[in-house]
mmCIF file of C-alpha atoms and ligand atoms in Angstrom:
data_model
loop_
_atom_site.group_PDB
_atom_site.id
_atom_site.type_symbol
_atom_site.label_atom_id
_atom_site.label_comp_id
_atom_site.label_asym_id
_atom_site.label_seq_id
_atom_site.Cartn_x
_atom_site.Cartn_y
_atom_site.Cartn_z
ATOM 1 C CA MET O 537 -123.996 194.384 29.987
ATOM 2 C CA GLU O 538 -126.310 191.558 31.032
ATOM 3 C CA SER O 539 -126.769 190.385 27.504
ATOM 4 C CA ILE O 540 -123.115 189.873 26.610
ATOM 5 C CA ASP O 541 -122.123 186.212 26.626
ATOM 6 C CA VAL O 542 -118.708 185.545 28.185
ATOM 7 C CA LEU O 543 -117.313 182.028 28.041
ATOM 8 C CA MET O 544 -115.440 181.304 31.273
ATOM 9 C CA LEU O 545 -113.051 178.429 30.669
ATOM 10 C CA CYS O 546 -112.296 177.207 34.193
ATOM 11 C CA PRO O 547 -113.096 177.958 37.822
ATOM 12 C CA MET O 548 -111.158 180.970 39.112
ATOM 13 C CA ILE O 549 -111.392 182.868 42.385
ATOM 14 C CA SER O 550 -114.977 183.401 43.515
ATOM 15 C CA TYR O 551 -114.509 187.187 43.547
ATOM 16 C CA LEU O 552 -113.786 187.125 39.817
ATOM 17 C CA GLU O 553 -116.690 184.823 39.119
ATOM 18 C CA GLN O 554 -119.045 187.120 41.069
ATOM 19 C CA GLU O 555 -117.784 190.285 39.406
ATOM 20 C CA LEU O 556 -118.197 188.720 35.959
ATOM 21 C CA ASP O 557 -121.663 187.399 36.867
ATOM 22 C CA ARG O 558 -122.729 190.909 37.923
ATOM 23 C CA ARG O 559 -121.884 192.341 34.514
ATOM 24 C CA PHE O 560 -122.201 189.595 31.920
ATOM 25 C CA ASN O 561 -124.004 186.420 31.066
ATOM 26 C CA VAL O 562 -121.258 184.020 32.086
ATOM 27 C CA LEU O 563 -121.216 180.579 30.470
ATOM 28 C CA LYS O 564 -119.149 178.211 32.608
ATOM 29 C CA LEU O 565 -117.450 175.732 30.346
ATOM 30 C CA TRP O 566 -116.261 173.391 33.093
ATOM 31 C CA THR O 567 -119.837 172.758 34.225
ATOM 32 C CA ALA O 568 -120.825 171.405 30.797
ATOM 33 C CA PRO O 569 -120.945 167.622 30.464
ATOM 34 C CA GLU O 570 -119.748 167.838 26.872
ATOM 35 C CA LYS O 571 -117.498 170.838 26.243
ATOM 36 C CA SER O 572 -117.380 170.934 22.443
ATOM 37 C CA GLN O 573 -121.158 170.564 22.249
ATOM 38 C CA PHE O 574 -121.536 173.402 24.789
ATOM 39 C CA ILE O 575 -119.321 175.649 22.664
ATOM 40 C CA LYS O 576 -121.289 174.713 19.552
ATOM 41 C CA ASP O 577 -124.596 175.443 21.318
ATOM 42 C CA HIS O 578 -123.439 178.956 22.286
ATOM 43 C CA SER O 579 -121.217 179.783 19.323
ATOM 44 C CA ALA O 580 -123.646 182.327 17.886
ATOM 45 C CA THR O 581 -123.605 184.506 21.010
ATOM 46 C CA ILE O 582 -120.202 184.201 22.749
ATOM 47 C CA ARG O 583 -118.337 187.499 22.345
ATOM 48 C CA ALA O 584 -115.656 187.125 25.005
ATOM 49 C CA ILE O 585 -113.556 184.492 26.729
ATOM 50 C CA ALA O 586 -112.200 184.655 30.279
ATOM 51 C CA GLY O 587 -109.391 182.143 30.810
ATOM 52 C CA ASP O 588 -106.243 181.755 32.863
ATOM 53 C CA GLY O 589 -102.626 180.635 32.502
ATOM 54 C CA GLY O 590 -103.617 177.006 32.154
ATOM 55 C CA HIS O 591 -106.764 177.488 30.075
ATOM 56 C CA GLY O 592 -106.619 179.599 26.950
ATOM 57 C CA ALA O 593 -108.224 179.862 23.553
ATOM 58 C CA ASP O 594 -106.569 177.620 20.983
ATOM 59 C CA ALA O 595 -107.087 177.853 17.217
ATOM 60 C CA GLU O 596 -109.931 175.333 17.272
ATOM 61 C CA MET O 597 -111.874 177.255 19.918
ATOM 62 C CA ILE O 598 -111.308 180.566 18.171
ATOM 63 C CA GLU O 599 -112.505 179.127 14.860
ATOM 64 C CA ALA O 600 -115.588 177.721 16.584
ATOM 65 C CA LEU O 601 -116.634 181.162 17.880
ATOM 66 C CA PRO O 602 -117.366 183.480 14.952
ATOM 67 C CA ARG O 603 -118.510 186.368 17.182
ATOM 68 C CA LEU O 604 -115.501 186.277 19.507
ATOM 69 C CA GLU O 605 -114.067 189.766 20.069
ATOM 70 C CA ILE O 606 -111.787 189.492 23.088
ATOM 71 C CA VAL O 607 -109.893 187.007 25.238
ATOM 72 C CA SER O 608 -109.196 188.301 28.748
ATOM 73 C CA SER O 609 -106.678 186.172 30.626
ATOM 74 C CA PHE O 610 -106.375 185.964 34.397
ATOM 75 C CA SER O 611 -102.586 185.518 34.010
ATOM 76 C CA VAL O 612 -99.455 187.122 32.698
ATOM 77 C CA GLY O 613 -98.466 183.967 30.826
ATOM 78 C CA VAL O 614 -100.457 183.588 27.628
ATOM 79 C CA ASP O 615 -98.864 180.474 26.131
ATOM 80 C CA LYS O 616 -102.238 178.720 26.054
ATOM 81 C CA ILE O 617 -103.738 181.382 23.765
ATOM 82 C CA ASP O 618 -103.159 181.225 20.017
ATOM 83 C CA LEU O 619 -102.008 184.835 19.701
ATOM 84 C CA GLU O 620 -101.302 184.561 15.990
ATOM 85 C CA LYS O 621 -104.836 183.390 15.299
ATOM 86 C CA CYS O 622 -106.200 186.260 17.423
ATOM 87 C CA ARG O 623 -104.092 188.787 15.492
ATOM 88 C CA GLU O 624 -105.224 187.306 12.210
ATOM 89 C CA LYS O 625 -108.897 187.555 13.191
ATOM 90 C CA GLY O 626 -108.702 190.942 14.923
ATOM 91 C CA ILE O 627 -109.535 189.441 18.328
ATOM 92 C CA ARG O 628 -108.181 191.460 21.234
ATOM 93 C CA VAL O 629 -106.180 189.768 23.998
ATOM 94 C CA THR O 630 -105.601 191.155 27.473
ATOM 95 C CA TYR O 631 -103.561 189.780 30.366
ATOM 96 C CA THR O 632 -102.518 190.786 33.896
ATOM 97 C CA PRO O 633 -98.941 192.093 33.896
ATOM 98 C CA ASP O 634 -97.370 194.347 36.575
ATOM 99 C CA VAL O 635 -99.872 193.664 39.373
ATOM 100 C CA LEU O 636 -98.280 190.249 39.959
ATOM 101 C CA THR O 637 -94.611 191.080 39.400
ATOM 102 C CA ASP O 638 -93.692 191.553 43.077
ATOM 103 C CA GLU O 639 -95.534 188.434 44.127
ATOM 104 C CA VAL O 640 -93.759 186.148 41.671
ATOM 105 C CA ALA O 641 -90.368 187.735 42.352
ATOM 106 C CA ASP O 642 -90.903 187.331 46.115
ATOM 107 C CA LEU O 643 -91.683 183.670 45.597
ATOM 108 C CA ALA O 644 -88.554 183.143 43.489
ATOM 109 C CA ILE O 645 -86.455 184.444 46.385
ATOM 110 C CA GLY O 646 -88.491 182.274 48.769
ATOM 111 C CA LEU O 647 -87.709 179.209 46.664
ATOM 112 C CA ILE O 648 -83.999 180.041 46.587
ATOM 113 C CA MET O 649 -83.962 180.374 50.379
ATOM 114 C CA ALA O 650 -86.060 177.242 50.826
ATOM 115 C CA VAL O 651 -83.692 175.154 48.702
ATOM 116 C CA LEU O 652 -80.387 176.539 49.987
ATOM 117 C CA ARG O 653 -81.336 176.736 53.661
ATOM 118 C CA ARG O 654 -83.465 173.568 53.482
ATOM 119 C CA LEU O 655 -86.451 175.358 55.046
ATOM 120 C CA CYS O 656 -89.005 172.650 54.264
ATOM 121 C CA GLU O 657 -86.716 169.829 55.318
ATOM 122 C CA SER O 658 -85.813 171.540 58.587
ATOM 123 C CA ASP O 659 -89.488 172.216 59.302
ATOM 124 C CA ARG O 660 -90.127 168.481 58.853
ATOM 125 C CA TYR O 661 -87.135 167.829 61.145
ATOM 126 C CA VAL O 662 -88.772 169.743 63.984
ATOM 127 C CA ARG O 663 -92.253 168.270 63.453
ATOM 128 C CA SER O 664 -90.998 164.704 63.358
ATOM 129 C CA GLY O 665 -89.203 165.097 66.694
ATOM 130 C CA LYS O 666 -85.769 164.481 65.164
ATOM 131 C CA TRP O 667 -84.363 167.677 66.710
ATOM 132 C CA LYS O 668 -84.529 166.027 70.138
ATOM 133 C CA LYS O 669 -81.945 163.528 68.889
ATOM 134 C CA GLY O 670 -79.532 166.061 67.411
ATOM 135 C CA ASP O 671 -79.071 169.328 65.548
ATOM 136 C CA PHE O 672 -80.034 169.768 61.917
ATOM 137 C CA LYS O 673 -77.225 169.515 59.350
ATOM 138 C CA LEU O 674 -75.481 172.613 57.993
ATOM 139 C CA THR O 675 -76.943 174.179 54.870
ATOM 140 C CA THR O 676 -75.770 176.631 52.172
ATOM 141 C CA LYS O 677 -75.501 180.425 52.258
ATOM 142 C CA PHE O 678 -77.525 182.548 49.810
ATOM 143 C CA THR O 679 -75.959 185.987 50.308
ATOM 144 C CA GLY O 680 -73.261 186.608 47.713
ATOM 145 C CA LYS O 681 -74.108 183.720 45.386
ATOM 146 C CA THR O 682 -74.174 184.520 41.673
ATOM 147 C CA VAL O 683 -77.722 184.556 40.344
ATOM 148 C CA GLY O 684 -78.341 183.955 36.640
ATOM 149 C CA ILE O 685 -81.726 184.946 35.273
ATOM 150 C CA ILE O 686 -83.257 183.682 32.042
ATOM 151 C CA GLY O 687 -85.456 186.512 30.799
ATOM 152 C CA LEU O 688 -84.914 190.011 32.140
ATOM 153 C CA GLY O 689 -88.466 191.252 31.688
ATOM 154 C CA ARG O 690 -90.608 192.718 34.447
ATOM 155 C CA ILE O 691 -90.419 189.643 36.679
ATOM 156 C CA GLY O 692 -86.769 188.857 35.904
ATOM 157 C CA MET O 693 -85.848 192.435 36.769
ATOM 158 C CA ALA O 694 -87.791 192.314 40.046
ATOM 159 C CA ILE O 695 -85.953 189.101 40.987
ATOM 160 C CA ALA O 696 -82.626 190.738 40.104
ATOM 161 C CA LYS O 697 -83.384 193.726 42.338
ATOM 162 C CA ARG O 698 -84.246 191.475 45.259
ATOM 163 C CA ALA O 699 -81.165 189.292 44.768
ATOM 164 C CA GLU O 700 -79.009 192.434 44.644
ATOM 165 C CA ALA O 701 -80.142 193.171 48.197
ATOM 166 C CA PHE O 702 -78.527 189.832 49.122
ATOM 167 C CA ASN O 703 -75.245 191.089 47.573
ATOM 168 C CA CYS O 704 -75.574 188.596 44.750
ATOM 169 C CA PRO O 705 -73.791 189.342 41.468
ATOM 170 C CA ILE O 706 -76.489 189.203 38.782
ATOM 171 C CA CYS O 707 -76.160 187.948 35.234
ATOM 172 C CA TYR O 708 -78.789 187.164 32.645
ATOM 173 C CA TYR O 709 -79.678 185.732 29.295
ATOM 174 C CA SER O 710 -82.314 187.185 27.014
ATOM 175 C CA ARG O 711 -82.775 187.282 23.246
ATOM 176 C CA THR O 712 -81.046 190.650 23.104
ATOM 177 C CA GLU O 713 -78.771 192.485 25.520
ATOM 178 C CA LYS O 714 -80.577 195.162 27.531
ATOM 179 C CA PRO O 715 -78.848 198.506 27.023
ATOM 180 C CA ASP O 716 -80.109 200.023 30.274
ATOM 181 C CA THR O 717 -78.819 197.525 32.844
ATOM 182 C CA LYS O 718 -75.520 196.964 34.566
ATOM 183 C CA TYR O 719 -76.093 193.214 34.935
ATOM 184 C CA LYS O 720 -73.752 190.937 32.997
ATOM 185 C CA TYR O 721 -75.211 189.569 29.783
ATOM 186 C CA TYR O 722 -74.492 186.131 28.358
ATOM 187 C CA PRO O 723 -75.580 185.467 24.786
ATOM 188 C CA SER O 724 -76.526 181.844 25.544
ATOM 189 C CA VAL O 725 -78.251 180.015 28.376
ATOM 190 C CA LEU O 726 -75.359 177.550 28.445
ATOM 191 C CA GLU O 727 -72.848 180.318 29.137
ATOM 192 C CA LEU O 728 -75.175 181.776 31.762
ATOM 193 C CA ALA O 729 -75.508 178.407 33.509
ATOM 194 C CA SER O 730 -71.724 177.899 33.415
ATOM 195 C CA ASN O 731 -71.214 181.223 35.168
ATOM 196 C CA CYS O 732 -73.842 181.272 37.913
ATOM 197 C CA GLU O 733 -74.683 179.295 41.037
ATOM 198 C CA ILE O 734 -78.428 179.815 41.021
ATOM 199 C CA LEU O 735 -80.282 179.778 37.710
ATOM 200 C CA VAL O 736 -83.785 181.283 37.676
ATOM 201 C CA VAL O 737 -86.220 180.763 34.797
ATOM 202 C CA ALA O 738 -88.291 183.940 34.411
ATOM 203 C CA CYS O 739 -89.021 184.220 30.698
ATOM 204 C CA SER O 740 -92.300 183.620 28.923
ATOM 205 C CA LEU O 741 -93.009 180.299 27.252
ATOM 206 C CA THR O 742 -92.750 180.345 23.474
ATOM 207 C CA ALA O 743 -91.648 177.826 20.845
ATOM 208 C CA GLU O 744 -88.092 179.207 21.286
ATOM 209 C CA THR O 745 -87.994 178.939 25.083
ATOM 210 C CA ARG O 746 -89.514 175.439 25.355
ATOM 211 C CA HIS O 747 -86.885 173.202 27.020
ATOM 212 C CA ILE O 748 -84.523 176.167 27.200
ATOM 213 C CA VAL O 749 -83.100 174.378 30.243
ATOM 214 C CA ASN O 750 -81.934 171.051 28.814
ATOM 215 C CA ARG O 751 -79.476 168.376 29.938
ATOM 216 C CA GLU O 752 -76.450 170.395 28.806
ATOM 217 C CA VAL O 753 -77.604 173.486 30.708
ATOM 218 C CA MET O 754 -78.251 171.458 33.870
ATOM 219 C CA ASN O 755 -74.806 169.841 33.598
ATOM 220 C CA ALA O 756 -73.271 173.303 33.211
ATOM 221 C CA LEU O 757 -75.072 174.488 36.346
ATOM 222 C CA GLY O 758 -73.554 171.489 38.046
ATOM 223 C CA PRO O 759 -73.741 169.469 41.269
ATOM 224 C CA LYS O 760 -73.653 172.599 43.445
ATOM 225 C CA GLY O 761 -75.987 174.617 41.242
ATOM 226 C CA VAL O 762 -79.626 175.333 42.017
ATOM 227 C CA LEU O 763 -82.378 175.652 39.411
ATOM 228 C CA ILE O 764 -85.463 177.740 40.172
ATOM 229 C CA ASN O 765 -88.525 177.751 37.926
ATOM 230 C CA ILE O 766 -91.298 180.301 38.398
ATOM 231 C CA GLY O 767 -91.980 180.486 34.631
ATOM 232 C CA ARG O 768 -93.704 177.553 32.971
ATOM 233 C CA GLY O 769 -93.048 173.819 33.332
ATOM 234 C CA PRO O 770 -92.097 173.244 29.683
ATOM 235 C CA HIS O 771 -89.164 175.656 30.015
ATOM 236 C CA ILE O 772 -87.335 172.700 31.573
ATOM 237 C CA ASP O 773 -86.873 169.248 30.073
ATOM 238 C CA GLU O 774 -88.518 167.533 33.048
ATOM 239 C CA PRO O 775 -87.305 163.929 32.571
ATOM 240 C CA GLU O 776 -83.772 165.341 32.252
ATOM 241 C CA LEU O 777 -84.312 167.398 35.412
ATOM 242 C CA VAL O 778 -85.375 164.278 37.290
ATOM 243 C CA SER O 779 -82.299 162.333 36.192
ATOM 244 C CA ALA O 780 -79.940 165.273 36.877
ATOM 245 C CA LEU O 781 -81.304 165.504 40.440
ATOM 246 C CA VAL O 782 -81.462 161.755 41.078
ATOM 247 C CA GLU O 783 -77.911 161.273 39.736
ATOM 248 C CA GLY O 784 -76.577 164.281 41.682
ATOM 249 C CA ARG O 785 -75.500 166.173 38.546
ATOM 250 C CA LEU O 786 -77.606 169.124 39.747
ATOM 251 C CA GLY O 787 -77.412 170.484 43.295
ATOM 252 C CA GLY O 788 -81.073 171.290 43.881
ATOM 253 C CA ALA O 789 -84.251 172.725 42.475
ATOM 254 C CA GLY O 790 -87.105 174.959 43.555
ATOM 255 C CA LEU O 791 -90.120 174.490 41.317
ATOM 256 C CA ASP O 792 -93.476 176.225 41.171
ATOM 257 C CA VAL O 793 -94.405 174.908 37.723
ATOM 258 C CA TYR O 794 -94.288 171.561 35.902
ATOM 259 C CA GLU O 795 -94.643 170.172 32.410
ATOM 260 C CA HIS O 796 -97.943 168.374 33.057
ATOM 261 C CA GLU O 797 -99.642 170.165 35.965
ATOM 262 C CA PRO O 798 -100.957 169.036 38.361
ATOM 263 C CA GLU O 799 -98.819 165.959 37.715
ATOM 264 C CA VAL O 800 -95.399 166.194 39.363
ATOM 265 C CA PRO O 801 -92.747 163.503 38.788
ATOM 266 C CA GLU O 802 -92.932 161.248 41.854
ATOM 267 C CA GLU O 803 -89.175 160.612 41.704
ATOM 268 C CA LEU O 804 -88.815 164.150 43.105
ATOM 269 C CA PHE O 805 -90.900 163.470 46.222
ATOM 270 C CA GLY O 806 -88.099 161.757 48.103
ATOM 271 C CA LEU O 807 -85.420 164.362 47.333
ATOM 272 C CA GLU O 808 -84.658 166.792 50.170
ATOM 273 C CA ASN O 809 -82.733 169.162 47.862
ATOM 274 C CA VAL O 810 -85.935 169.876 45.963
ATOM 275 C CA VAL O 811 -88.790 172.185 46.984
ATOM 276 C CA LEU O 812 -92.085 171.654 45.176
ATOM 277 C CA LEU O 813 -94.867 174.238 45.093
ATOM 278 C CA PRO O 814 -98.292 173.853 43.424
ATOM 279 C CA HIS O 815 -98.059 176.791 40.942
ATOM 280 C CA VAL O 816 -98.725 179.506 43.506
ATOM 281 C CA GLY O 817 -96.530 182.327 42.152
ATOM 282 C CA THR O 818 -99.405 184.819 42.102
ATOM 283 C CA ALA O 819 -101.626 183.091 44.635
ATOM 284 C CA THR O 820 -102.221 185.671 47.342
ATOM 285 C CA VAL O 821 -105.532 187.322 48.151
ATOM 286 C CA GLU O 822 -104.166 190.762 47.281
ATOM 287 C CA THR O 823 -102.616 189.883 43.950
ATOM 288 C CA ARG O 824 -105.378 187.598 42.715
ATOM 289 C CA LYS O 825 -107.902 190.368 43.429
ATOM 290 C CA ALA O 826 -105.832 192.881 41.473
ATOM 291 C CA MET O 827 -105.598 190.384 38.605
ATOM 292 C CA ALA O 828 -109.356 189.770 38.709
ATOM 293 C CA ASP O 829 -110.027 193.525 38.577
ATOM 294 C CA LEU O 830 -107.943 193.703 35.403
ATOM 295 C CA VAL O 831 -109.805 190.798 33.792
ATOM 296 C CA VAL O 832 -113.138 192.478 34.479
ATOM 297 C CA GLY O 833 -111.856 195.995 33.725
ATOM 298 C CA ASN O 834 -110.540 194.933 30.326
ATOM 299 C CA LEU O 835 -113.839 193.300 29.371
ATOM 300 C CA GLU O 836 -115.808 196.328 30.563
ATOM 301 C CA ALA O 837 -113.520 198.688 28.669
ATOM 302 C CA HIS O 838 -113.827 196.642 25.496
ATOM 303 C CA PHE O 839 -117.599 196.500 25.569
ATOM 304 C CA SER O 840 -117.845 200.233 26.392
ATOM 305 C CA ASN O 841 -115.549 201.120 23.483
ATOM 306 C CA LYS O 842 -112.892 202.427 25.847
ATOM 307 C CA PRO O 843 -109.128 201.773 25.649
ATOM 308 C CA LEU O 844 -108.159 198.394 27.096
ATOM 309 C CA LEU O 845 -106.311 198.546 30.410
ATOM 310 C CA THR O 846 -103.649 195.937 29.654
ATOM 311 C CA PRO O 847 -103.809 194.957 26.001
ATOM 312 C CA LEU O 848 -101.442 192.400 24.533
ATOM 313 C CA VAL O 849 -103.048 192.033 21.099
HETATM 314 O O1 LIG T 1779 -98.815 181.509 36.051
HETATM 315 C C1 LIG T 1779 -99.349 182.529 36.296
HETATM 316 C C2 LIG T 1779 -99.538 183.573 35.325
HETATM 317 O O2 LIG T 1779 -99.195 183.393 34.147
HETATM 318 O O3 LIG T 1779 -100.079 184.629 35.696
#
């Protein structure tokens, strides 16, 4: 498949880059001094795009590539891809579900523990020598706390299962009630936030779920409530999150994602009830390799006229 031009939108793990290079003629967009000119120069030959959660194919890019057949994303979140435009033009879209579910769910539990038990703050306490002057303050128990989950898809369900092992009552919000679960359903995020102690964002980002956690929701979660976001930054109204935390209207937050990554509001840096991660939900060697294999496998399948492994469109 040497002669197939694949536009790679951003640097990804070197394993993926190597595997793509072995099979395709990979055009690396980020190395081009002028990106739109680069796309123009190769528009007659590019047949595939490899992107990730932060770099997708928008309408303009899709329109600029008349021979585009497939977008293969190194992510489960596809909010950066114009799916409607792809449907309209018959362009296939693949993503990397399932292989990353455990990893993201594990991290959600890690964030809950880190916030409630102040893991990062107590680590800093030891390193700075403060322990020699006195014991660390008491923290908050996780076991038994009510966990509310926004979005009971694959990842939401995996978080629920893990939280159940901590004897946590589980409730959730999603567009429709799931018939096959015993977890308590609330028909609005506001009701969910009013009835849980830890609120976890685990839905996908769409026009409907943008700022699904707003000021009202944060106030309902309250000064003892903890907000966890392993979804996408724009799920939360970030300036409102900052003021809720600074003013003490929200008890704490564990965040892996932000509205304008890699920018993180600096007001959060001084808050010990906040744990900040650099979007690492899927970032282990094992999971990123499995994701990379799907990206490559989907492209190979497409260009060999075989069924796609994980098609979305
Ligand atoms: O953010 C990570 C993903 O969408 O896979």
